[in-house]
Amino acid sequence: MTLYRTFCLLALLVLSSAAGAQTLTLSAKPLADSLKNPDLLRPEGDPALAAARTAVAALLLNKPAPGEQNGFHARLALFARHRDTRLGRLFFACLQACPTIENLAPGADRAEVAATFPLALGSGARVAVTWQRHGETMLIGEFSVQITGNAGALFAGAGPYFSAGEVSAVLLDAPELDLLLGRDPAEFLKPQPERPAFDYDAALARVFALEQGAPAALLEALKQAAAPSRTPAERIELLLPYLADEAARQELRRVGTKVAWWEDFSRRLEALAAQARPGAAPTRPGGTVSVASRHGDTEQHWQLTRDRQGRLVPQPTGATREEGNGN
């Protein structure tokens, strides 16, 4: 069952309506760019301020009600005002590292991408963006950037980026943020003049680095591993590195001797290639990326994890399914 969940549940249904149709690509980058826009800090009445606010609202499904606009505009100003602080740079590095969704069926009702990035001291960062259909367009229904783990608890609710709470000048540029990005805690025991320089932006770039095209490349590698020209024994050996646990590997060794299993696997792999997928994956071990999409009653899910050896491997997720079909 472990092997079945890892590979087979990834693609049980290809949407016939999407066959041959032009697909969609969704990106969180326009949201990140619009929230960083310094025009959000211009004085009231300035046309550039109105345009900057409109650019953010145009991306969002849930528009502020008339009575909520002042609070909405104030929050936007805070996002832009503190963008160059350590906290702001961490938030935007994570949001901008959110992988695109590519190969999405044009009639999809909903799509979500989520990625996790390991931080130091057992903490992590998670970014998630959900789009929902609104007429002929897909708009952002939800987005979040979170700091996880005990070491990051000090910043998990820090405004304006990780909550709507009060902004703390102490937290905006707290030196402890360096520790989450890998700075040696022992350096803080030294007098300030003796501490080695720490390149905060370079550390952000390492932590939130992406390998573009990695999910599509993984699909191609799996396809090549399962090529009909190979013997079952060759296919098994080539596929084993893509399995995350020993139970799945043992199961593959058992079922991989059956020609029918490989025929079914190839069909499902073709189905997976037709689904929405992430356009990139975190480069650091422990990073994950997942995509989910819905089209009517059909839901599709898949997730990838970067293992300790740096390989990108599929992970079991909830079943791809058609509601009511009993599968």
mmCIF file of C-alpha atoms in Angstrom:
data_model
loop_
_atom_site.group_PDB
_atom_site.id
_atom_site.type_symbol
_atom_site.label_atom_id
_atom_site.label_comp_id
_atom_site.label_asym_id
_atom_site.label_seq_id
_atom_site.Cartn_x
_atom_site.Cartn_y
_atom_site.Cartn_z
ATOM 1 C CA MET A 1 0.000 0.000 0.000
ATOM 2 C CA THR A 2 2.938 2.347 0.705
ATOM 3 C CA LEU A 3 4.188 2.015 -2.854
ATOM 4 C CA TYR A 4 0.662 2.415 -4.210
ATOM 5 C CA ARG A 5 0.173 5.629 -2.244
ATOM 6 C CA THR A 6 3.551 6.980 -3.299
ATOM 7 C CA PHE A 7 3.057 6.571 -7.018
ATOM 8 C CA CYS A 8 -0.368 5.343 -7.977
ATOM 9 C CA LEU A 9 -2.596 7.678 -5.985
ATOM 10 C CA LEU A 10 -0.780 10.585 -7.570
ATOM 11 C CA ALA A 11 -2.836 10.263 -10.741
ATOM 12 C CA LEU A 12 -6.071 8.318 -10.954
ATOM 13 C CA LEU A 13 -7.898 10.504 -13.419
ATOM 14 C CA VAL A 14 -6.943 12.695 -16.357
ATOM 15 C CA LEU A 15 -9.494 15.374 -17.127
ATOM 16 C CA SER A 16 -10.646 14.705 -20.672
ATOM 17 C CA SER A 17 -11.813 18.303 -20.988
ATOM 18 C CA ALA A 18 -8.224 19.468 -20.485
ATOM 19 C CA ALA A 19 -6.702 17.182 -23.087
ATOM 20 C CA GLY A 20 -4.924 19.243 -25.684
ATOM 21 C CA ALA A 21 -6.080 22.503 -24.106
ATOM 22 C CA GLN A 22 -3.758 25.356 -23.267
ATOM 23 C CA THR A 23 -2.788 25.140 -19.601
ATOM 24 C CA LEU A 24 -2.469 27.853 -16.955
ATOM 25 C CA THR A 25 0.493 28.994 -14.860
ATOM 26 C CA LEU A 26 -0.096 30.690 -11.510
ATOM 27 C CA SER A 27 2.558 32.641 -9.627
ATOM 28 C CA ALA A 28 2.781 34.395 -6.259
ATOM 29 C CA LYS A 29 5.415 36.811 -7.585
ATOM 30 C CA PRO A 30 2.912 39.538 -8.600
ATOM 31 C CA LEU A 31 1.556 39.478 -5.043
ATOM 32 C CA ALA A 32 5.037 39.794 -3.519
ATOM 33 C CA ASP A 33 5.946 42.621 -5.897
ATOM 34 C CA SER A 34 2.728 44.525 -5.211
ATOM 35 C CA LEU A 35 3.115 44.249 -1.422
ATOM 36 C CA LYS A 36 6.687 45.582 -1.606
ATOM 37 C CA ASN A 37 5.720 48.516 -3.807
ATOM 38 C CA PRO A 38 7.049 51.745 -2.201
ATOM 39 C CA ASP A 39 4.180 53.634 -3.844
ATOM 40 C CA LEU A 40 2.016 52.218 -1.028
ATOM 41 C CA LEU A 41 3.713 54.825 1.181
ATOM 42 C CA ARG A 42 2.787 57.849 -0.910
ATOM 43 C CA PRO A 43 0.483 60.510 0.588
ATOM 44 C CA GLU A 44 -3.291 60.264 0.319
ATOM 45 C CA GLY A 45 -4.576 61.683 -2.949
ATOM 46 C CA ASP A 46 -1.487 60.683 -4.902
ATOM 47 C CA PRO A 47 -2.572 58.734 -8.027
ATOM 48 C CA ALA A 48 0.410 56.397 -7.605
ATOM 49 C CA LEU A 49 -0.876 55.379 -4.160
ATOM 50 C CA ALA A 50 -4.317 54.561 -5.546
ATOM 51 C CA ALA A 51 -2.735 52.531 -8.364
ATOM 52 C CA ALA A 52 -0.541 50.605 -5.909
ATOM 53 C CA ARG A 53 -3.524 49.723 -3.707
ATOM 54 C CA THR A 54 -5.554 48.680 -6.727
ATOM 55 C CA ALA A 55 -2.718 46.435 -7.921
ATOM 56 C CA VAL A 56 -2.854 44.466 -4.660
ATOM 57 C CA ALA A 57 -6.652 44.276 -4.488
ATOM 58 C CA ALA A 58 -6.866 43.133 -8.120
ATOM 59 C CA LEU A 59 -5.012 39.926 -7.197
ATOM 60 C CA LEU A 60 -7.294 39.038 -4.280
ATOM 61 C CA LEU A 61 -10.611 37.238 -4.330
ATOM 62 C CA ASN A 62 -11.791 38.801 -1.061
ATOM 63 C CA LYS A 63 -11.908 42.561 -1.495
ATOM 64 C CA PRO A 64 -12.151 44.773 1.597
ATOM 65 C CA ALA A 65 -15.662 45.996 2.356
ATOM 66 C CA PRO A 66 -16.140 49.793 2.442
ATOM 67 C CA GLY A 67 -15.821 49.814 6.216
ATOM 68 C CA GLU A 68 -12.634 47.720 6.089
ATOM 69 C CA GLN A 69 -10.687 49.728 3.542
ATOM 70 C CA ASN A 70 -8.884 51.976 6.012
ATOM 71 C CA GLY A 71 -7.555 48.987 7.932
ATOM 72 C CA PHE A 72 -6.635 47.210 4.696
ATOM 73 C CA HIS A 73 -4.742 50.228 3.396
ATOM 74 C CA ALA A 74 -2.948 50.677 6.728
ATOM 75 C CA ARG A 75 -1.781 47.053 6.645
ATOM 76 C CA LEU A 76 -0.535 47.453 3.070
ATOM 77 C CA ALA A 77 1.486 50.488 4.131
ATOM 78 C CA LEU A 78 3.112 48.459 6.911
ATOM 79 C CA PHE A 79 4.087 45.690 4.479
ATOM 80 C CA ALA A 80 5.869 48.217 2.290
ATOM 81 C CA ARG A 81 7.302 50.394 5.066
ATOM 82 C CA HIS A 82 9.214 47.593 6.762
ATOM 83 C CA ARG A 83 10.205 45.615 3.660
ATOM 84 C CA ASP A 84 13.930 46.311 4.138
ATOM 85 C CA THR A 85 14.097 45.192 7.775
ATOM 86 C CA ARG A 86 15.441 41.744 8.605
ATOM 87 C CA LEU A 87 11.909 40.517 9.324
ATOM 88 C CA GLY A 88 10.557 42.028 6.114
ATOM 89 C CA ARG A 89 13.332 40.535 4.011
ATOM 90 C CA LEU A 90 12.682 37.110 5.537
ATOM 91 C CA PHE A 91 8.961 37.369 4.783
ATOM 92 C CA PHE A 92 9.418 38.472 1.200
ATOM 93 C CA ALA A 93 12.195 35.962 0.515
ATOM 94 C CA CYS A 94 9.800 33.197 1.541
ATOM 95 C CA LEU A 95 6.825 34.599 -0.387
ATOM 96 C CA GLN A 96 8.925 35.119 -3.514
ATOM 97 C CA ALA A 97 10.248 31.553 -3.207
ATOM 98 C CA CYS A 98 6.731 30.150 -3.481
ATOM 99 C CA PRO A 99 6.927 27.873 -6.542
ATOM 100 C CA THR A 100 4.636 28.531 -9.471
ATOM 101 C CA ILE A 101 1.840 26.160 -10.370
ATOM 102 C CA GLU A 102 2.200 25.073 -13.965
ATOM 103 C CA ASN A 103 0.270 22.810 -16.308
ATOM 104 C CA LEU A 104 -3.025 23.690 -14.592
ATOM 105 C CA ALA A 105 -6.183 22.762 -16.499
ATOM 106 C CA PRO A 106 -7.835 25.984 -17.748
ATOM 107 C CA GLY A 107 -11.183 25.022 -16.220
ATOM 108 C CA ALA A 108 -9.805 24.411 -12.710
ATOM 109 C CA ASP A 109 -11.931 25.766 -9.861
ATOM 110 C CA ARG A 110 -9.184 25.882 -7.247
ATOM 111 C CA ALA A 111 -5.424 25.426 -7.007
ATOM 112 C CA GLU A 112 -3.000 25.522 -4.104
ATOM 113 C CA VAL A 113 0.762 25.380 -3.786
ATOM 114 C CA ALA A 114 2.646 25.053 -0.505
ATOM 115 C CA ALA A 115 6.378 24.848 0.163
ATOM 116 C CA THR A 116 8.406 24.356 3.313
ATOM 117 C CA PHE A 117 11.989 25.472 3.822
ATOM 118 C CA PRO A 118 14.071 24.154 6.745
ATOM 119 C CA LEU A 119 15.601 26.796 8.979
ATOM 120 C CA ALA A 120 18.285 26.290 11.604
ATOM 121 C CA LEU A 121 17.686 25.043 15.159
ATOM 122 C CA GLY A 122 14.805 22.812 14.107
ATOM 123 C CA SER A 123 12.630 25.635 12.823
ATOM 124 C CA GLY A 124 11.226 26.186 9.373
ATOM 125 C CA ALA A 125 9.340 28.517 7.057
ATOM 126 C CA ARG A 126 6.175 27.634 5.162
ATOM 127 C CA VAL A 127 4.496 29.542 2.350
ATOM 128 C CA ALA A 128 1.114 28.634 0.877
ATOM 129 C CA VAL A 129 -1.045 30.334 -1.732
ATOM 130 C CA THR A 130 -4.524 29.295 -2.846
ATOM 131 C CA TRP A 131 -6.236 30.529 -5.982
ATOM 132 C CA GLN A 132 -9.971 30.239 -6.635
ATOM 133 C CA ARG A 133 -11.927 30.732 -9.795
ATOM 134 C CA HIS A 134 -13.696 34.051 -10.210
ATOM 135 C CA GLY A 135 -15.403 34.152 -13.581
ATOM 136 C CA GLU A 136 -12.734 33.744 -16.236
ATOM 137 C CA THR A 137 -9.823 34.427 -13.877
ATOM 138 C CA MET A 138 -8.085 32.803 -10.912
ATOM 139 C CA LEU A 139 -7.706 35.068 -7.875
ATOM 140 C CA ILE A 140 -5.852 34.542 -4.607
ATOM 141 C CA GLY A 141 -8.297 33.373 -1.967
ATOM 142 C CA GLU A 142 -5.703 32.825 0.770
ATOM 143 C CA PHE A 143 -1.995 33.209 1.315
ATOM 144 C CA SER A 144 0.226 32.729 4.331
ATOM 145 C CA VAL A 145 3.857 32.804 5.332
ATOM 146 C CA GLN A 146 4.628 31.094 8.633
ATOM 147 C CA ILE A 147 7.603 30.501 10.918
ATOM 148 C CA THR A 148 7.448 27.094 12.597
ATOM 149 C CA GLY A 149 9.328 25.373 15.412
ATOM 150 C CA ASN A 150 10.264 26.423 18.933
ATOM 151 C CA ALA A 151 13.344 28.381 17.879
ATOM 152 C CA GLY A 152 11.186 30.577 15.640
ATOM 153 C CA ALA A 153 8.416 31.133 18.195
ATOM 154 C CA LEU A 154 9.603 34.672 18.926
ATOM 155 C CA PHE A 155 8.807 35.669 15.337
ATOM 156 C CA ALA A 156 5.837 33.418 14.569
ATOM 157 C CA GLY A 157 3.363 36.148 15.540
ATOM 158 C CA ALA A 158 5.471 39.205 14.719
ATOM 159 C CA GLY A 159 3.588 41.954 12.903
ATOM 160 C CA PRO A 160 3.072 43.069 10.282
ATOM 161 C CA TYR A 161 4.274 40.001 8.370
ATOM 162 C CA PHE A 162 3.422 36.974 10.467
ATOM 163 C CA SER A 163 0.297 38.360 12.105
ATOM 164 C CA ALA A 164 -1.893 41.435 12.061
ATOM 165 C CA GLY A 165 -0.636 42.343 15.524
ATOM 166 C CA GLU A 166 1.366 45.328 16.665
ATOM 167 C CA VAL A 167 4.700 46.003 15.005
ATOM 168 C CA SER A 168 7.661 45.662 17.360
ATOM 169 C CA ALA A 169 10.738 47.662 16.438
ATOM 170 C CA VAL A 170 12.816 45.180 18.432
ATOM 171 C CA LEU A 171 11.642 42.209 16.373
ATOM 172 C CA LEU A 172 11.912 43.896 12.995
ATOM 173 C CA ASP A 173 15.704 43.796 13.088
ATOM 174 C CA ALA A 174 16.322 41.300 15.876
ATOM 175 C CA PRO A 175 19.796 39.740 15.639
ATOM 176 C CA GLU A 176 18.226 36.394 16.612
ATOM 177 C CA LEU A 177 16.878 36.185 13.063
ATOM 178 C CA ASP A 178 20.455 35.441 11.987
ATOM 179 C CA LEU A 179 20.323 32.238 14.039
ATOM 180 C CA LEU A 180 17.337 30.933 12.070
ATOM 181 C CA LEU A 181 19.423 31.356 8.917
ATOM 182 C CA GLY A 182 22.349 29.353 10.220
ATOM 183 C CA ARG A 183 24.566 31.777 12.097
ATOM 184 C CA ASP A 184 26.602 30.054 14.816
ATOM 185 C CA PRO A 185 25.057 30.930 18.224
ATOM 186 C CA ALA A 186 28.554 30.925 19.742
ATOM 187 C CA GLU A 187 29.335 34.107 17.822
ATOM 188 C CA PHE A 188 26.939 36.034 20.053
ATOM 189 C CA LEU A 189 29.084 35.176 23.064
ATOM 190 C CA LYS A 190 31.945 37.194 21.587
ATOM 191 C CA PRO A 191 32.301 40.969 21.948
ATOM 192 C CA GLN A 192 30.764 42.808 19.007
ATOM 193 C CA PRO A 193 34.112 43.796 17.406
ATOM 194 C CA GLU A 194 35.221 40.151 17.377
ATOM 195 C CA ARG A 195 32.127 38.694 15.751
ATOM 196 C CA PRO A 196 32.599 37.510 12.155
ATOM 197 C CA ALA A 197 30.490 39.305 9.571
ATOM 198 C CA PHE A 198 27.222 37.589 8.668
ATOM 199 C CA ASP A 199 25.736 38.102 5.219
ATOM 200 C CA TYR A 200 22.014 38.023 5.956
ATOM 201 C CA ASP A 201 20.883 38.356 2.337
ATOM 202 C CA ALA A 202 23.234 35.621 1.140
ATOM 203 C CA ALA A 203 21.847 33.348 3.864
ATOM 204 C CA LEU A 204 18.298 34.118 2.725
ATOM 205 C CA ALA A 205 19.257 33.210 -0.829
ATOM 206 C CA ARG A 206 20.640 29.844 0.321
ATOM 207 C CA VAL A 207 17.682 28.976 2.540
ATOM 208 C CA PHE A 208 15.029 29.846 -0.047
ATOM 209 C CA ALA A 209 16.833 28.599 -3.148
ATOM 210 C CA LEU A 210 14.733 26.739 -5.723
ATOM 211 C CA GLU A 211 15.611 24.312 -8.479
ATOM 212 C CA GLN A 212 13.514 25.466 -11.406
ATOM 213 C CA GLY A 213 11.924 22.719 -13.485
ATOM 214 C CA ALA A 214 12.830 19.989 -10.987
ATOM 215 C CA PRO A 215 9.315 18.434 -10.728
ATOM 216 C CA ALA A 216 8.992 18.152 -14.508
ATOM 217 C CA ALA A 217 12.521 16.710 -14.667
ATOM 218 C CA LEU A 218 11.572 14.147 -12.015
ATOM 219 C CA LEU A 219 8.600 13.020 -14.083
ATOM 220 C CA GLU A 220 10.861 12.567 -17.091
ATOM 221 C CA ALA A 221 13.377 10.603 -15.002
ATOM 222 C CA LEU A 222 10.628 8.289 -13.741
ATOM 223 C CA LYS A 223 9.414 7.827 -17.297
ATOM 224 C CA GLN A 224 12.907 6.903 -18.456
ATOM 225 C CA ALA A 225 13.354 4.515 -15.508
ATOM 226 C CA ALA A 226 10.165 2.692 -16.487
ATOM 227 C CA ALA A 227 10.915 2.582 -20.229
ATOM 228 C CA PRO A 228 9.577 -0.579 -21.922
ATOM 229 C CA SER A 229 13.008 -1.252 -23.408
ATOM 230 C CA ARG A 230 14.359 -2.046 -19.932
ATOM 231 C CA THR A 231 14.028 -5.344 -18.113
ATOM 232 C CA PRO A 232 11.898 -5.437 -14.942
ATOM 233 C CA ALA A 233 15.076 -5.832 -12.870
ATOM 234 C CA GLU A 234 16.586 -2.708 -14.462
ATOM 235 C CA ARG A 235 13.394 -0.735 -13.856
ATOM 236 C CA ILE A 236 13.287 -1.751 -10.208
ATOM 237 C CA GLU A 237 16.890 -0.649 -9.582
ATOM 238 C CA LEU A 238 16.341 2.670 -11.336
ATOM 239 C CA LEU A 239 13.130 3.391 -9.461
ATOM 240 C CA LEU A 240 14.308 2.409 -5.956
ATOM 241 C CA PRO A 241 16.130 5.724 -5.267
ATOM 242 C CA TYR A 242 12.854 7.606 -5.697
ATOM 243 C CA LEU A 243 11.161 5.746 -2.836
ATOM 244 C CA ALA A 244 11.372 7.360 0.580
ATOM 245 C CA ASP A 245 11.079 4.303 2.870
ATOM 246 C CA GLU A 246 12.077 0.658 3.019
ATOM 247 C CA ALA A 247 8.486 -0.616 3.033
ATOM 248 C CA ALA A 248 7.882 0.925 -0.391
ATOM 249 C CA ARG A 249 11.191 -0.425 -1.694
ATOM 250 C CA GLN A 250 10.364 -3.939 -0.559
ATOM 251 C CA GLU A 251 6.950 -3.681 -2.176
ATOM 252 C CA LEU A 252 8.491 -2.549 -5.459
ATOM 253 C CA ARG A 253 10.850 -5.526 -5.449
ATOM 254 C CA ARG A 254 7.806 -7.782 -5.022
ATOM 255 C CA VAL A 255 5.433 -6.275 -7.605
ATOM 256 C CA GLY A 256 8.106 -5.081 -10.039
ATOM 257 C CA THR A 257 8.472 -8.520 -11.565
ATOM 258 C CA LYS A 258 4.972 -8.250 -13.052
ATOM 259 C CA VAL A 259 4.647 -6.782 -16.538
ATOM 260 C CA ALA A 260 1.078 -5.688 -15.839
ATOM 261 C CA TRP A 261 2.242 -3.567 -12.896
ATOM 262 C CA TRP A 262 4.660 -1.627 -15.072
ATOM 263 C CA GLU A 263 2.030 -1.095 -17.747
ATOM 264 C CA ASP A 264 -0.303 0.329 -15.119
ATOM 265 C CA PHE A 265 2.517 2.426 -13.642
ATOM 266 C CA SER A 266 3.304 3.944 -17.041
ATOM 267 C CA ARG A 267 -0.355 4.847 -17.584
ATOM 268 C CA ARG A 268 -0.526 6.548 -14.215
ATOM 269 C CA LEU A 269 2.732 8.375 -14.859
ATOM 270 C CA GLU A 270 1.293 9.759 -18.090
ATOM 271 C CA ALA A 271 -1.765 10.863 -16.131
ATOM 272 C CA LEU A 272 0.441 12.586 -13.557
ATOM 273 C CA ALA A 273 2.291 14.417 -16.324
ATOM 274 C CA ALA A 274 -1.052 15.883 -17.406
ATOM 275 C CA GLN A 275 -1.810 17.267 -13.922
ATOM 276 C CA ALA A 276 -0.975 20.604 -12.392
ATOM 277 C CA ARG A 277 2.535 20.526 -10.899
ATOM 278 C CA PRO A 278 4.948 22.846 -9.115
ATOM 279 C CA GLY A 279 7.341 24.637 -11.405
ATOM 280 C CA ALA A 280 10.242 24.340 -8.953
ATOM 281 C CA ALA A 281 11.317 22.645 -5.729
ATOM 282 C CA PRO A 282 13.408 23.721 -2.704
ATOM 283 C CA THR A 283 17.050 22.769 -3.111
ATOM 284 C CA ARG A 284 17.921 22.093 0.536
ATOM 285 C CA PRO A 285 17.346 18.672 2.144
ATOM 286 C CA GLY A 286 14.080 18.560 4.060
ATOM 287 C CA GLY A 287 12.348 21.057 1.803
ATOM 288 C CA THR A 288 8.947 20.092 0.418
ATOM 289 C CA VAL A 289 6.551 21.327 -2.229
ATOM 290 C CA SER A 290 2.979 20.236 -2.859
ATOM 291 C CA VAL A 291 0.265 21.126 -5.340
ATOM 292 C CA ALA A 292 -3.466 20.466 -5.115
ATOM 293 C CA SER A 293 -6.117 21.338 -7.667
ATOM 294 C CA ARG A 294 -9.839 20.852 -8.075
ATOM 295 C CA HIS A 295 -11.985 20.706 -11.181
ATOM 296 C CA GLY A 296 -15.634 20.135 -10.349
ATOM 297 C CA ASP A 297 -15.761 16.995 -8.202
ATOM 298 C CA THR A 298 -12.261 15.916 -9.158
ATOM 299 C CA GLU A 299 -9.334 16.639 -6.842
ATOM 300 C CA GLN A 300 -5.675 16.014 -7.570
ATOM 301 C CA HIS A 301 -2.762 16.136 -5.136
ATOM 302 C CA TRP A 302 0.920 15.433 -5.152
ATOM 303 C CA GLN A 303 3.917 16.277 -2.994
ATOM 304 C CA LEU A 304 7.693 16.144 -3.364
ATOM 305 C CA THR A 305 10.392 16.128 -0.695
ATOM 306 C CA ARG A 306 14.132 16.729 -0.959
ATOM 307 C CA ASP A 307 15.820 13.849 0.876
ATOM 308 C CA ARG A 308 19.111 13.884 2.778
ATOM 309 C CA GLN A 309 21.031 12.938 -0.357
ATOM 310 C CA GLY A 310 19.536 15.902 -2.200
ATOM 311 C CA ARG A 311 17.203 13.783 -4.341
ATOM 312 C CA LEU A 312 13.662 14.865 -5.055
ATOM 313 C CA VAL A 313 11.275 12.041 -4.155
ATOM 314 C CA PRO A 314 7.472 11.724 -4.343
ATOM 315 C CA GLN A 315 5.627 11.530 -1.041
ATOM 316 C CA PRO A 316 2.285 9.857 -0.294
ATOM 317 C CA THR A 317 -0.596 12.333 -0.145
ATOM 318 C CA GLY A 318 -4.361 12.200 -0.027
ATOM 319 C CA ALA A 319 -5.859 10.253 -2.910
ATOM 320 C CA THR A 320 -6.508 11.857 -6.206
ATOM 321 C CA ARG A 321 -10.177 11.145 -6.546
ATOM 322 C CA GLU A 322 -13.502 11.816 -8.147
ATOM 323 C CA GLU A 323 -16.082 12.402 -5.429
ATOM 324 C CA GLY A 324 -18.650 9.657 -5.188
ATOM 325 C CA ASN A 325 -16.821 7.108 -7.316
ATOM 326 C CA GLY A 326 -15.929 4.928 -4.357
ATOM 327 C CA ASN A 327 -12.158 4.909 -5.064
#
